[in-house]
C-alpha positions as MATLAB code, in Angstrom:
seq = 'KVRTTVSVADLQVDNTQYSTEMFDFAVVAATRAVIEEPEKWSPLWGMYNEVFPKNSADGRLFMHTCHDKWTVAGCSFQELTEIEIKLGPLGLYIEDAFIGATLNLLQVAVPTIPQTPEMVAVAESRSLQKPIRFRKLLLHPLDLTLTLHTAVRIYIALDESPLCLNKFQLEDVMTSSAKLTHALTVHYLSAALLAAGWVVGGLELLGAPGALAARVGNAGGGVRGVASAAAGALLRSLSAAAGSLARNLDLLAGDDDHARRAAA';
ca = [
      30.441    3.763    4.929;
      28.676    1.826    2.209;
      25.661    3.554    0.664;
      23.171    1.570   -1.411;
      20.294    2.901   -3.510;
      17.544    0.770   -5.052;
      14.979    2.333   -7.381;
      12.060    0.607   -9.136;
      10.265    2.495  -11.914;
       6.890    0.728  -11.582;
       5.499   -1.929   -9.271;
       2.579   -4.336   -9.578;
       1.621   -7.338   -7.438;
      -0.780   -9.777   -9.137;
      -3.086  -12.356   -7.596;
      -2.163  -15.535   -9.472;
      -5.229  -17.326   -8.062;
      -7.651  -14.903   -9.711;
      -8.437  -17.471  -12.429;
     -10.084  -19.705   -9.805;
     -12.984  -17.177   -9.708;
     -12.804  -17.016   -5.908;
     -11.460  -13.456   -5.821;
     -12.704  -10.070   -7.030;
      -9.376   -8.449   -7.922;
      -6.668   -9.677  -10.270;
      -4.196   -7.102   -8.902;
      -3.316   -6.656   -5.230;
      -1.179   -3.507   -5.496;
      -0.014   -1.320   -8.355;
       1.667    2.047   -8.741;
      -0.466    4.655  -10.453;
       0.772    5.509  -13.913;
       1.844    9.085  -14.580;
       1.515   10.482  -18.108;
       4.926   11.669  -19.221;
       5.318   14.700  -21.453;
       6.879   13.995  -24.876;
      10.430   15.152  -25.470;
      10.640   18.623  -26.966;
      13.929   17.951  -28.752;
      15.152   15.205  -30.974;
      17.154   12.400  -29.266;
      20.177   13.531  -31.319;
      20.087   16.873  -29.499;
      21.241   15.206  -26.277;
      23.536   12.592  -27.790;
      26.493   13.846  -25.739;
      24.627   13.667  -22.449;
      24.878   10.774  -20.035;
      23.923    7.431  -21.523;
      22.103    6.444  -18.346;
      20.710    9.545  -16.622;
      20.461    9.411  -12.868;
      16.684    9.414  -12.333;
      16.608    6.992   -9.415;
      14.655    9.430   -7.239;
      11.762    9.339   -9.750;
      11.073    5.639   -9.153;
       7.806    4.494   -7.620;
       9.839    2.494   -5.092;
      12.983    4.177   -3.784;
      15.144    2.816   -0.972;
      18.427    4.228    0.306;
      20.525    2.569    3.008;
      23.858    3.227    4.686;
      26.072    0.632    6.393;
      28.860    1.695    8.750;
      31.971   -0.492    8.845;
      34.753   -0.416   11.420;
      37.545   -2.599   12.756;
      38.450   -3.191   16.409;
      41.363   -5.409   17.452;
      41.487   -7.027   14.042;
      37.739   -7.821   14.019;
      35.498   -6.219   11.399;
      32.003   -5.014   12.241;
      29.192   -3.499   10.215;
      25.821   -2.023   11.131;
      22.836   -0.621    9.248;
      22.542    3.007   10.394;
      20.383    4.807    7.804;
      17.196    3.795    5.985;
      15.123    5.958    3.654;
      12.088    4.527    1.817;
       9.676    6.192   -0.588;
       6.714    4.299   -2.049;
       3.859    5.422   -4.234;
       1.527    6.749   -5.427;
       0.100    3.284   -4.855;
      -3.266    1.663   -5.470;
      -4.304   -1.131   -3.082;
      -7.011   -3.680   -3.912;
      -7.887   -5.598   -0.753;
     -10.543   -8.251   -0.133;
     -11.236  -10.486    2.827;
     -10.978  -13.684    0.762;
      -7.403  -12.856   -0.289;
      -6.358  -11.927    3.255;
      -7.827  -15.165    4.630;
      -6.068  -17.272    2.002;
      -2.764  -15.485    2.672;
      -3.035  -16.050    6.433;
      -3.754  -19.745    5.881;
      -0.653  -20.058    3.691;
       1.459  -18.311    6.329;
       0.227  -20.682    9.017;
       1.223  -23.639    6.853;
       4.603  -22.182    5.854;
       5.499  -20.776    9.280;
       3.636  -22.750   11.954;
       3.228  -21.029   15.292;
       5.266  -22.531   18.115;
       3.922  -22.116   21.661;
       6.398  -20.050   23.644;
       7.322  -20.863   27.201;
       8.224  -18.157   29.742;
      11.871  -19.172   29.392;
      11.781  -18.603   25.621;
      10.189  -15.175   26.102;
      12.858  -14.216   28.651;
      15.666  -15.293   26.302;
      14.159  -13.310   23.414;
      13.838  -10.178   25.557;
      17.414  -10.486   26.809;
      18.698  -10.800   23.241;
      16.778   -7.685   22.189;
      18.395   -5.795   25.078;
      21.860   -7.103   24.220;
      21.517   -6.146   20.539;
      19.303   -3.052   20.282;
      18.385   -1.403   17.000;
      20.370    1.788   16.418;
      19.517    4.267   13.687;
      21.188    7.510   12.797;
      18.287    8.168   10.438;
      15.033    6.342    9.671;
      12.784    8.098    7.167;
       9.603    6.708    5.621;
       8.189    9.240    3.176;
       4.460   10.104    3.117;
       2.233    7.445    1.565;
      -0.255    8.448   -1.127;
      -2.661    5.512   -1.366;
      -5.852    4.755   -3.262;
      -7.815    2.068   -1.425;
     -10.328   -0.290   -3.039;
     -11.817   -2.729   -0.535;
     -14.309   -5.622   -0.628;
     -15.279   -7.408    2.579;
     -18.324   -9.455    3.578;
     -17.681  -10.645    7.128;
     -20.997   -9.505    8.624;
     -22.209   -7.098    5.984;
     -20.883   -6.374    2.505;
     -18.704   -3.253    2.590;
     -16.946   -1.927   -0.491;
     -14.698    1.089   -1.021;
     -14.197    2.471   -4.526;
     -10.835    4.202   -5.030;
     -10.893    5.990   -1.686;
      -7.858    8.301   -1.233;
      -5.755    7.776    1.862;
      -2.703    9.899    2.708;
      -0.400    8.918    5.569;
       2.192   11.287    7.018;
       5.899   10.567    7.031;
       7.593    8.653    9.833;
      11.028    9.893   10.872;
      13.470    9.029   13.646;
      16.981   10.362   14.193;
      19.717    9.175   16.539;
      17.560    6.558   18.207;
      18.302    3.292   19.990;
      15.326    0.984   20.491;
      14.108   -2.594   20.244;
      12.184   -4.238   17.427;
       9.035   -4.476   19.572;
       9.052   -0.766   20.432;
       9.791    0.194   16.822;
       6.885   -1.944   15.599;
       4.625   -0.339   18.213;
       5.662    3.164   17.139;
       5.007    2.376   13.467;
       1.611    0.855   14.262;
       0.491    3.826   16.364;
       1.711    6.334   13.766;
      -0.019    4.814   10.740;
      -3.153    3.732   12.621;
      -3.713    7.237   13.975;
      -3.155    8.706   10.496;
      -5.671    6.263    9.014;
      -8.253    7.154   11.689;
      -7.817   10.865   10.986;
      -8.478   10.157    7.296;
     -11.635    8.158    8.059;
     -13.800   10.886    6.513;
     -12.248   10.354    3.092;
     -12.601    6.597    3.488;
     -16.332    6.924    4.209;
     -16.598    9.014    1.039;
     -15.518    5.962   -0.942;
     -18.235    3.609    0.337;
     -20.030    2.016   -2.600;
     -23.171    1.621   -0.480;
     -23.375    5.440   -0.471;
     -22.488    5.678   -4.146;
     -18.816    6.518   -3.478;
     -19.279   10.317   -3.480;
     -15.582   10.918   -2.911;
     -14.576    8.916   -5.988;
     -17.337   10.625   -8.010;
     -16.033   14.072   -7.072;
     -12.450   13.051   -7.896;
     -13.422   11.773  -11.364;
     -15.381   14.915  -12.185;
     -12.643   17.163  -10.794;
      -9.952   15.507  -12.924;
     -11.999   15.779  -16.128;
     -10.752   17.837  -19.038;
     -11.786   18.804  -22.541;
     -14.029   21.760  -21.820;
     -17.739   21.633  -21.099;
     -18.285   18.517  -23.194;
     -15.489   16.638  -21.423;
     -16.732   17.633  -17.977;
     -20.314   16.676  -18.858;
     -19.205   13.316  -20.239;
     -17.053   12.597  -17.191;
     -19.873   13.630  -14.844;
     -22.370   11.365  -16.606;
     -19.973    8.409  -16.576;
     -19.059    8.970  -12.928;
     -22.736    9.241  -11.939;
     -23.621    6.006  -13.741;
     -20.687    4.231  -12.102;
     -21.721    5.595   -8.709;
     -25.331    4.414   -9.103;
     -24.176    1.018  -10.373;
     -21.812    0.602   -7.410;
     -24.548    1.543   -4.931;
     -27.031   -0.857   -6.529;
     -24.504   -3.705   -6.618;
     -23.504   -3.166   -2.996;
     -27.154   -3.074   -1.891;
     -27.924   -6.260   -3.834;
     -25.023   -8.154   -2.267;
     -26.086   -7.026    1.202;
     -29.622   -8.265    0.552;
     -28.182  -11.613   -0.552;
     -26.217  -11.853    2.705;
     -29.241  -10.906    4.800;
     -31.349  -13.515    2.997;
     -28.888  -16.191    4.115;
     -28.782  -17.914    0.707;
     -25.078  -18.703    0.394;
     -25.413  -20.396   -3.007;
     -27.271  -17.439   -4.505;
     -24.779  -14.977   -3.011;
     -21.882  -16.986   -4.464;
     -23.474  -17.055   -7.930;
     -24.250  -13.331   -7.780;
     -20.680  -12.511   -6.758;
     -19.303  -14.603   -9.639;
];
């Protein structure tokens, strides 16, 4: 068996086309920073400890895999049998303009080829001949903060709406890629629908009451700190509601040029 562990301390995905002023967010995804406590002892106190401590499990992206290797009649084989992935806490910044541009790039890079019934039959037979076998598949719970801007029919914006998705785990399973994709889709889609109440609490059109409560709840510094955080959160909530209402009025007016200038 060959076990491999990959750990990434922090992760951030930038939108390199943000400078074109066609997008609202400069960052697509980023791990939320955690304030670390200062060391209580001088570095010399632990000079005889390990030079590189094993803190791989503390990474914002952690992946552990296991490959089984065996030999039959002089032929060597290997198979991926275990996968464990942990990601987050993660902040997502999604907008319809970025998704549309990404889909257009994918269509150019990987053009769709019309499939004939014969091609579909061959693909299905191959999936049956080589099924996916896992001794263990574990995707840890996802702790997400969702910020969304979309203006397909009406302008909808979410401001730091919390979204928690349960873990996905399979053991000793043999399946196909299509069935595994279906199981993942059903699992995470149902979890997202159950958390729809928290998502509605982040709507900017309503003033993002969920985000307002989170900011006030995380405030510190006594009465003055709580009052300051409450005032700042209330102003941000009112500003978000007013901005969302204004952009919806621009869309309803049908003036595309004015809406584009207002968004810029």
